[in-house]
Amino acid sequence: NYAALIQQQINEDKQNLKEKAVYGIQLTEEKLNDFRDEQIGQLKELMDEATKPNKKITISKDSEHK
């Protein structure tokens, strides 16, 4: 469950504020080859947005948005 993984990483990051936060998992070349070109473009756009400086990340539970 990726949401649980991200939440765990955020919680760990809060405990260790001196290190740079890294979230998610590294995609292998094999997994990247399974994506269509359009999906690779979307992942690049997401990475660009997620790595902009001075961004605050908030995670909300789906139930809060219903």
Coordinates of N, CA, C and O in Angstrom, one line a residue:
N1 N 0.9 -1.2 0.0 CA 0.0 0.0 0.0 C 0.9 1.2 0.0 O 1.6 1.5 1.0
Y2 N 0.9 2.0 -1.1 CA 1.8 3.1 -1.3 C 1.4 4.2 -0.3 O 2.3 4.9 0.2
A3 N 0.1 4.5 0.0 CA -0.3 5.5 0.9 C 0.3 5.3 2.3 O 0.8 6.2 2.9
A4 N 0.3 4.0 2.7 CA 0.9 3.7 4.0 C 2.4 3.9 4.0 O 3.0 4.4 5.0
L5 N 3.0 3.5 2.9 CA 4.5 3.7 2.8 C 4.8 5.2 2.9 O 5.7 5.6 3.6
I6 N 4.1 6.0 2.2 CA 4.4 7.5 2.2 C 4.1 8.0 3.6 O 4.9 8.8 4.1
Q7 N 3.0 7.6 4.2 CA 2.7 8.1 5.6 C 3.8 7.7 6.5 O 4.3 8.5 7.4
Q8 N 4.3 6.5 6.4 CA 5.4 6.0 7.3 C 6.7 6.8 7.1 O 7.3 7.3 8.0
Q9 N 7.0 7.1 5.8 CA 8.2 7.9 5.5 C 8.0 9.4 6.0 O 9.0 9.9 6.5
I10 N 6.8 9.9 6.0 CA 6.6 11.3 6.5 C 6.8 11.3 8.0 O 7.4 12.2 8.6
N11 N 6.2 10.3 8.7 CA 6.4 10.2 10.1 C 7.9 10.0 10.5 O 8.3 10.7 11.5
E12 N 8.6 9.2 9.8 CA 10.0 9.1 10.1 C 10.8 10.4 9.8 O 11.7 10.7 10.6
D13 N 10.4 11.1 8.8 CA 11.0 12.4 8.4 C 10.8 13.4 9.5 O 11.7 14.2 9.9
K14 N 9.6 13.4 10.1 CA 9.3 14.4 11.2 C 10.2 14.1 12.4 O 10.6 15.1 13.1
Q15 N 10.6 12.9 12.6 CA 11.5 12.5 13.7 C 13.0 12.9 13.4 O 13.8 13.1 14.3
N16 N 13.3 13.0 12.2 CA 14.7 13.3 11.8 C 14.8 14.4 10.8 O 15.0 14.3 9.6
L17 N 14.5 15.7 11.3 CA 14.4 16.8 10.4 C 15.7 17.3 9.8 O 15.6 18.1 8.9
K18 N 16.8 16.8 10.2 CA 18.1 17.3 9.7 C 18.4 16.7 8.3 O 19.2 17.3 7.6
E19 N 17.9 15.5 8.0 CA 18.2 14.9 6.7 C 17.1 15.3 5.7 O 16.0 15.6 6.0
K20 N 17.6 15.3 4.4 CA 16.6 15.6 3.4 C 15.6 14.5 3.2 O 15.9 13.3 3.2
A21 N 14.4 14.9 3.1 CA 13.3 13.9 3.0 C 13.3 13.3 1.6 O 13.4 14.0 0.6
V22 N 13.1 12.0 1.6 CA 12.9 11.2 0.3 C 11.7 10.4 0.5 O 11.6 9.6 1.4
Y23 N 10.7 10.5 -0.4 CA 9.5 9.8 -0.3 C 9.3 8.8 -1.5 O 9.8 9.1 -2.6
G24 N 8.6 7.8 -1.3 CA 8.3 6.8 -2.4 C 9.4 5.8 -2.6 O 10.2 5.5 -1.7
I25 N 9.4 5.1 -3.7 CA 10.3 4.1 -4.0 C 11.0 4.4 -5.4 O 10.4 5.0 -6.2
Q26 N 12.2 3.9 -5.6 CA 12.8 4.0 -6.9 C 12.2 3.0 -7.9 O 12.1 1.8 -7.5
L27 N 11.9 3.5 -9.1 CA 11.3 2.6 -10.1 C 12.5 2.0 -10.9 O 13.4 2.7 -11.3
T28 N 12.5 0.7 -11.0 CA 13.5 0.0 -11.8 C 13.3 0.3 -13.3 O 12.2 0.7 -13.7
E29 N 14.4 0.1 -14.1 CA 14.2 0.3 -15.5 C 13.2 -0.7 -16.1 O 12.4 -0.3 -17.0
E30 N 13.1 -1.9 -15.6 CA 12.2 -2.9 -16.0 C 10.7 -2.4 -15.8 O 9.9 -2.5 -16.7
K31 N 10.5 -1.8 -14.6 CA 9.1 -1.2 -14.3 C 8.8 0.0 -15.2 O 7.7 0.1 -15.7
L32 N 9.8 0.8 -15.4 CA 9.6 2.0 -16.3 C 9.3 1.6 -17.7 O 8.5 2.2 -18.4
N33 N 9.9 0.5 -18.2 CA 9.6 0.0 -19.6 C 8.2 -0.5 -19.7 O 7.7 -0.6 -20.8
D34 N 7.5 -0.8 -18.6 CA 6.1 -1.2 -18.7 C 5.1 0.0 -18.9 O 4.0 -0.2 -19.2
F35 N 5.6 1.2 -18.7 CA 4.8 2.4 -18.9 C 4.7 2.9 -20.3 O 5.7 2.7 -21.1
R36 N 3.6 3.5 -20.7 CA 3.5 4.1 -22.0 C 4.2 5.4 -22.0 O 4.4 6.0 -20.9
D37 N 4.5 6.0 -23.1 CA 5.2 7.2 -23.2 C 4.4 8.4 -22.5 O 5.0 9.2 -21.8
E38 N 3.1 8.3 -22.7 CA 2.3 9.3 -22.0 C 2.4 9.3 -20.5 O 2.5 10.3 -19.8
Q39 N 2.5 8.0 -20.0 CA 2.6 7.9 -18.5 C 4.0 8.3 -18.0 O 4.1 8.9 -16.9
I40 N 5.0 8.1 -18.8 CA 6.3 8.6 -18.4 C 6.3 10.1 -18.4 O 6.9 10.7 -17.4
G41 N 5.7 10.7 -19.3 CA 5.6 12.2 -19.3 C 4.8 12.7 -18.1 O 5.2 13.7 -17.5
Q42 N 3.8 12.0 -17.7 CA 3.0 12.4 -16.5 C 3.9 12.2 -15.2 O 3.8 13.0 -14.3
L43 N 4.7 11.1 -15.2 CA 5.5 10.9 -14.0 C 6.6 12.0 -13.9 O 6.9 12.5 -12.9
K44 N 7.1 12.4 -15.1 CA 8.1 13.5 -15.1 C 7.5 14.8 -14.6 O 8.1 15.6 -13.8
E45 N 6.2 15.1 -15.1 CA 5.5 16.3 -14.6 C 5.3 16.3 -13.1 O 5.5 17.3 -12.4
L46 N 4.9 15.1 -12.6 CA 4.7 15.0 -11.2 C 6.0 15.2 -10.4 O 6.0 15.8 -9.4
M47 N 7.1 14.6 -10.9 CA 8.4 14.7 -10.3 C 8.8 16.2 -10.2 O 9.3 16.7 -9.2
D48 N 8.6 16.9 -11.4 CA 9.0 18.3 -11.4 C 8.2 19.1 -10.4 O 8.8 20.0 -9.7
E49 N 6.9 18.9 -10.3 CA 6.1 19.6 -9.3 C 6.5 19.2 -7.9 O 6.6 20.1 -7.0
A50 N 6.7 18.0 -7.6 CA 7.0 17.5 -6.3 C 8.4 17.9 -5.8 O 8.6 18.0 -4.6
T51 N 9.3 18.3 -6.7 CA 10.7 18.6 -6.3 C 10.9 20.1 -6.4 O 12.0 20.6 -6.2
K52 N 9.9 20.9 -6.6 CA 10.0 22.4 -6.6 C 10.4 22.8 -5.2 O 9.9 22.2 -4.2
P53 N 11.3 23.8 -5.0 CA 11.6 24.2 -3.7 C 10.5 24.9 -2.9 O 9.5 25.4 -3.6
N54 N 10.5 24.8 -1.6 CA 9.6 25.4 -0.7 C 8.1 25.0 -0.9 O 7.2 25.7 -0.8
K55 N 8.0 23.7 -1.2 CA 6.6 23.1 -1.3 C 6.3 22.5 0.0 O 7.1 21.7 0.6
K56 N 5.1 22.7 0.4 CA 4.6 22.0 1.6 C 3.7 20.9 1.1 O 2.7 21.1 0.4
I57 N 3.9 19.7 1.6 CA 3.1 18.5 1.2 C 2.2 18.1 2.3 O 2.5 18.0 3.5
T58 N 0.9 18.0 1.9 CA -0.1 17.6 2.9 C -0.8 16.3 2.4 O -1.1 16.2 1.2
I59 N -1.1 15.4 3.2 CA -1.8 14.2 2.8 C -3.1 14.1 3.6 O -3.1 14.2 4.8
S60 N -4.2 14.0 2.9 CA -5.5 13.9 3.5 C -6.1 12.5 3.3 O -5.8 11.9 2.3
K61 N -6.9 12.1 4.2 CA -7.6 10.8 4.0 C -8.7 11.0 3.0 O -9.3 12.1 3.0
D62 N -9.0 10.0 2.2 CA -10.0 10.1 1.2 C -11.4 10.5 1.8 O -12.2 11.2 1.3
S63 N -11.6 10.0 3.0 CA -12.9 10.2 3.7 C -13.2 11.7 4.0 O -14.3 12.1 4.1
E64 N -12.2 12.5 4.1 CA -12.3 13.9 4.3 C -12.8 14.6 3.1 O -13.3 15.8 3.2
H65 N -12.7 14.1 1.9 CA -13.0 14.7 0.7 C -14.4 14.3 0.1 O -14.7 14.7 -1.0
K66 N -15.1 13.4 0.8 CA -16.4 12.9 0.2 C -17.5 13.8 0.6 O -17.5 14.6 1.5

